mmCIF file of C-alpha atoms in Angstrom:
data_model
loop_
_atom_site.group_PDB
_atom_site.id
_atom_site.type_symbol
_atom_site.label_atom_id
_atom_site.label_comp_id
_atom_site.label_asym_id
_atom_site.label_seq_id
_atom_site.Cartn_x
_atom_site.Cartn_y
_atom_site.Cartn_z
ATOM 1 C CA MET A 144 0.000 0.000 0.000
ATOM 2 C CA ILE A 145 1.406 3.382 -1.020
ATOM 3 C CA LEU A 146 0.799 6.214 1.399
ATOM 4 C CA ARG A 147 -1.574 8.812 -0.025
ATOM 5 C CA LEU A 148 -0.745 12.421 0.744
ATOM 6 C CA ALA A 149 -4.227 13.705 1.560
ATOM 7 C CA THR A 150 -2.836 15.570 4.560
ATOM 8 C CA ARG A 151 0.370 17.524 4.492
ATOM 9 C CA PRO A 152 3.398 15.657 5.839
ATOM 10 C CA ARG A 153 5.424 17.507 8.456
ATOM 11 C CA ILE A 154 9.191 17.495 8.816
ATOM 12 C CA ALA A 155 10.633 18.214 12.243
ATOM 13 C CA ASP A 156 13.589 17.468 14.464
ATOM 14 C CA GLY A 157 13.420 13.952 15.842
ATOM 15 C CA THR A 158 12.544 13.583 19.510
ATOM 16 C CA VAL A 159 13.068 10.781 22.009
ATOM 17 C CA ARG A 160 9.467 9.738 21.331
ATOM 18 C CA ASP A 161 10.440 9.092 17.682
ATOM 19 C CA ALA A 162 13.389 6.817 18.459
ATOM 20 C CA ALA A 163 11.516 3.494 18.531
ATOM 21 C CA ALA A 164 9.644 4.260 15.300
ATOM 22 C CA CYS A 165 12.847 5.287 13.511
ATOM 23 C CA ALA A 166 14.695 2.212 14.759
ATOM 24 C CA GLU A 167 11.858 -0.011 13.528
ATOM 25 C CA ILE A 168 11.936 1.660 10.092
ATOM 26 C CA LEU A 169 15.667 0.972 9.841
ATOM 27 C CA MET A 170 15.390 -2.625 11.086
ATOM 28 C CA ALA A 171 12.485 -3.341 8.722
ATOM 29 C CA TRP A 172 14.520 -2.047 5.772
ATOM 30 C CA VAL A 173 17.425 -4.348 6.686
ATOM 31 C CA ARG A 174 15.043 -7.329 6.872
ATOM 32 C CA GLU A 175 13.297 -6.427 3.593
ATOM 33 C CA CYS A 176 16.249 -5.758 1.322
ATOM 34 C CA GLY A 177 17.726 -9.254 1.460
ATOM 35 C CA TRP A 178 21.362 -8.309 0.780
ATOM 36 C CA MET A 179 22.154 -6.210 3.838
ATOM 37 C CA PRO A 180 23.867 -8.131 6.640
ATOM 38 C CA ARG A 181 22.204 -7.775 10.015
ATOM 39 C CA LEU A 182 25.080 -6.556 12.145
ATOM 40 C CA TRP A 183 23.222 -4.920 15.040
ATOM 41 C CA THR A 184 20.593 -6.051 17.476
ATOM 42 C CA ASP A 185 17.299 -4.206 17.848
ATOM 43 C CA GLN A 186 18.636 -2.623 21.044
ATOM 44 C CA GLU A 187 21.837 -1.449 19.340
ATOM 45 C CA THR A 188 19.791 0.041 16.501
ATOM 46 C CA LEU A 189 17.603 1.882 18.999
ATOM 47 C CA PHE A 190 20.734 3.193 20.750
ATOM 48 C CA TYR A 191 22.152 4.407 17.408
ATOM 49 C CA VAL A 192 18.951 6.252 16.479
ATOM 50 C CA SER A 193 18.639 7.697 19.996
ATOM 51 C CA ARG A 194 22.195 9.030 19.740
ATOM 52 C CA LEU A 195 21.412 10.719 16.400
ATOM 53 C CA ILE A 196 18.384 12.347 18.024
ATOM 54 C CA SER A 197 20.279 13.498 21.126
ATOM 55 C CA GLU A 198 22.972 15.023 18.899
ATOM 56 C CA GLY A 199 20.322 16.934 16.917
ATOM 57 C CA ARG A 200 21.212 15.189 13.650
ATOM 58 C CA LEU A 201 17.934 13.394 12.912
ATOM 59 C CA ARG A 202 14.858 14.852 11.204
ATOM 60 C CA VAL A 203 11.600 12.948 10.787
ATOM 61 C CA VAL A 204 8.734 13.205 8.371
ATOM 62 C CA ARG A 205 5.380 12.590 10.046
ATOM 63 C CA HIS A 206 2.280 11.690 8.129
ATOM 64 C CA GLY A 207 -1.035 10.346 9.278
ATOM 65 C CA GLY A 208 -0.062 10.738 12.910
ATOM 66 C CA ARG A 209 3.101 8.645 12.779
ATOM 67 C CA VAL A 210 6.726 8.742 11.701
ATOM 68 C CA ALA A 211 6.901 7.796 8.019
ATOM 69 C CA GLY A 212 10.661 8.228 7.618
ATOM 70 C CA PHE A 213 13.798 9.980 8.740
ATOM 71 C CA ILE A 214 17.064 11.492 7.586
ATOM 72 C CA ALA A 215 20.277 11.894 9.573
ATOM 73 C CA THR A 216 22.877 14.495 8.676
ATOM 74 C CA SER A 217 26.178 15.826 9.891
ATOM 75 C CA GLU A 218 28.240 18.717 8.584
ATOM 76 C CA GLY A 219 28.277 18.333 4.802
ATOM 77 C CA GLU A 220 26.933 14.784 4.776
ATOM 78 C CA VAL A 221 23.661 12.887 4.659
ATOM 79 C CA GLU A 222 24.334 9.841 6.810
ATOM 80 C CA CYS A 223 21.127 7.964 6.096
ATOM 81 C CA LEU A 224 17.587 8.316 4.797
ATOM 82 C CA TYR A 225 14.946 5.641 5.408
ATOM 83 C CA LEU A 226 11.194 5.419 4.850
ATOM 84 C CA ARG A 227 8.514 2.988 5.978
ATOM 85 C CA ARG A 228 7.663 0.500 3.263
ATOM 86 C CA GLY A 229 4.192 1.998 2.668
ATOM 87 C CA ALA A 230 5.617 5.531 2.564
ATOM 88 C CA ARG A 231 8.043 4.902 -0.291
ATOM 89 C CA GLY A 232 7.172 6.371 -3.668
ATOM 90 C CA ALA A 233 4.945 9.074 -2.177
ATOM 91 C CA GLY A 234 7.400 11.984 -2.326
ATOM 92 C CA LEU A 235 8.420 11.836 1.326
ATOM 93 C CA GLY A 236 12.042 10.942 0.587
ATOM 94 C CA LYS A 237 12.206 13.958 -1.720
ATOM 95 C CA ARG A 238 10.826 16.148 1.056
ATOM 96 C CA LEU A 239 13.470 14.911 3.483
ATOM 97 C CA LEU A 240 16.236 15.384 0.926
ATOM 98 C CA ASP A 241 14.955 18.875 0.045
ATOM 99 C CA ASP A 242 15.010 19.706 3.756
ATOM 100 C CA ALA A 243 18.662 18.617 3.879
ATOM 101 C CA LYS A 244 19.414 20.786 0.836
ATOM 102 C CA LEU A 245 17.941 23.807 2.631
ATOM 103 C CA ARG A 246 20.024 23.059 5.730
ATOM 104 C CA MET A 247 23.228 22.476 3.736
ATOM 105 C CA PRO A 248 22.989 24.944 0.818
ATOM 106 C CA ASP A 249 26.702 24.622 0.039
ATOM 107 C CA GLY A 250 26.232 20.957 -0.801
ATOM 108 C CA PHE A 251 26.768 17.567 0.760
ATOM 109 C CA ILE A 252 27.863 14.023 0.096
ATOM 110 C CA LEU A 253 26.251 10.720 0.917
ATOM 111 C CA TRP A 254 27.170 7.082 0.489
ATOM 112 C CA ALA A 255 24.646 4.537 -0.796
ATOM 113 C CA PHE A 256 25.205 0.834 -1.178
ATOM 114 C CA ALA A 257 25.754 -0.162 -4.798
ATOM 115 C CA ALA A 258 23.109 -2.882 -4.392
ATOM 116 C CA ASN A 259 20.533 -0.229 -3.444
ATOM 117 C CA THR A 260 19.776 0.644 -7.049
ATOM 118 C CA GLY A 261 16.446 2.277 -6.215
ATOM 119 C CA ALA A 262 18.165 4.737 -3.881
ATOM 120 C CA LEU A 263 20.864 5.477 -6.457
ATOM 121 C CA ARG A 264 18.204 6.255 -9.085
ATOM 122 C CA PHE A 265 16.331 8.446 -6.601
ATOM 123 C CA TYR A 266 19.430 10.448 -5.686
ATOM 124 C CA ALA A 267 20.359 10.909 -9.357
ATOM 125 C CA ARG A 268 16.826 12.189 -10.093
ATOM 126 C CA GLU A 269 17.244 14.657 -7.245
ATOM 127 C CA GLY A 270 20.390 16.166 -8.741
ATOM 128 C CA LEU A 271 23.153 14.221 -6.993
ATOM 129 C CA ILE A 272 26.037 12.922 -9.071
ATOM 130 C CA GLU A 273 28.291 9.916 -8.537
ATOM 131 C CA THR A 274 31.704 11.096 -7.345
ATOM 132 C CA ASP A 275 33.387 7.991 -5.907
ATOM 133 C CA HIS A 276 33.042 4.229 -5.559
ATOM 134 C CA SER A 277 34.267 1.805 -2.932
ATOM 135 C CA ASP A 278 34.658 -1.954 -2.758
ATOM 136 C CA GLY A 279 33.217 -1.878 0.762
ATOM 137 C CA ALA A 280 36.525 -2.031 2.606
ATOM 138 C CA ARG A 281 35.733 1.340 4.257
ATOM 139 C CA ASN A 282 32.292 0.459 5.644
ATOM 140 C CA VAL A 283 31.362 -1.910 8.456
ATOM 141 C CA GLU A 284 28.993 -3.877 6.233
ATOM 142 C CA LYS A 285 31.845 -4.615 3.780
ATOM 143 C CA LEU A 286 29.508 -3.914 0.854
ATOM 144 C CA PRO A 287 30.429 -1.915 -2.260
ATOM 145 C CA ASP A 288 29.065 1.602 -2.121
ATOM 146 C CA VAL A 289 28.775 4.746 -4.192
ATOM 147 C CA GLN A 290 29.472 8.289 -3.066
ATOM 148 C CA MET A 291 27.007 10.817 -4.421
ATOM 149 C CA THR A 292 27.397 14.564 -4.197
ATOM 150 C CA TRP A 293 24.967 17.436 -4.307
ATOM 151 C CA LYS A 294 26.977 20.502 -5.343
ATOM 152 C CA GLY A 295 24.715 23.004 -3.613
ATOM 153 C CA SER A 296 22.257 25.678 -4.591
ATOM 154 C CA ALA A 297 24.796 28.363 -5.529
#
């Protein structure tokens, strides 16, 4: 089921009340994709998301009274962007990425796994370009990945 946007989604800073929902979105994505190794327990994932929230690096998109997705950023980098299964394809990822573009107008990089072809297509559609590739030696998952860059609004 694709989420219909009858009401306007809201993007806001993540709060401690959002941590469990964000952790579940991330864990569900790992289970669904089939190629991603499960390296962390549910509790470790919750700790990771809670840390992003406490550091002020996580933004959520809420729709229909619940968290539909989230994005985590640091200076000049999008660290991750995940959506609930039913929220994908409804423009919410674009909204989160546009929010990051407003917050980092000079540009940013992100890394996406090479196997995540849907994400790579999405980022290319949104104006990011491939700027580097890795065999996975630099990430904990040991999976090949692609660096994409948004050059900024200038």
